[in-house]
Coordinates of C-alpha atoms in Angstrom, one line a residue:
M274 CA 76.6 136.2 42.5
T275 CA 78.6 139.4 42.4
F276 CA 77.1 142.8 41.6
G277 CA 79.4 145.4 40.3
V278 CA 80.4 147.6 37.5
D279 CA 82.3 144.8 35.8
H280 CA 79.2 142.6 35.7
A281 CA 76.5 145.2 35.0
G282 CA 76.2 144.4 31.3
P283 CA 75.1 146.6 28.5
D284 CA 71.5 147.0 29.7
E285 CA 72.6 148.5 33.0
S286 CA 75.2 150.7 31.2
R287 CA 72.5 152.0 28.9
R288 CA 70.2 152.7 31.8
A289 CA 72.9 154.5 33.7
A290 CA 73.7 156.6 30.6
G291 CA 70.1 157.5 30.3
L292 CA 69.9 158.6 33.9
V293 CA 73.0 160.8 33.4
A294 CA 71.6 162.3 30.2
A295 CA 68.3 163.0 32.0
Q296 CA 70.2 164.7 34.9
E297 CA 72.2 166.8 32.5
K298 CA 69.0 167.9 30.7
A299 CA 67.3 168.8 34.0
V300 CA 70.3 171.0 34.9
A301 CA 70.2 172.7 31.5
L302 CA 66.5 173.3 31.8
F303 CA 66.9 174.8 35.3
D304 CA 69.8 177.0 34.1
E305 CA 67.6 178.2 31.2
T306 CA 64.6 179.0 33.4
A307 CA 66.9 180.7 36.0
A308 CA 68.5 182.8 33.2
R309 CA 65.0 184.0 32.2
G310 CA 64.3 184.9 35.8
L311 CA 61.5 182.4 36.2
V312 CA 63.2 180.5 39.1
A313 CA 66.1 181.1 41.4
P314 CA 68.2 178.7 43.5
G315 CA 66.8 178.3 47.0
V316 CA 63.3 179.5 46.1
G317 CA 60.8 177.4 48.0
E318 CA 63.4 176.2 50.5
R319 CA 62.6 177.1 54.1

């Protein structure tokens, strides 16, 4: 059995698209909160 992009099927493609959309939403939410001054990159990192 071969695992790869060509054999992933529609369910895996849908799952991957959902993960990409969630990541894009997280970036947008972080940018929005950063623009409001609520968080800043690096805060909490030591």
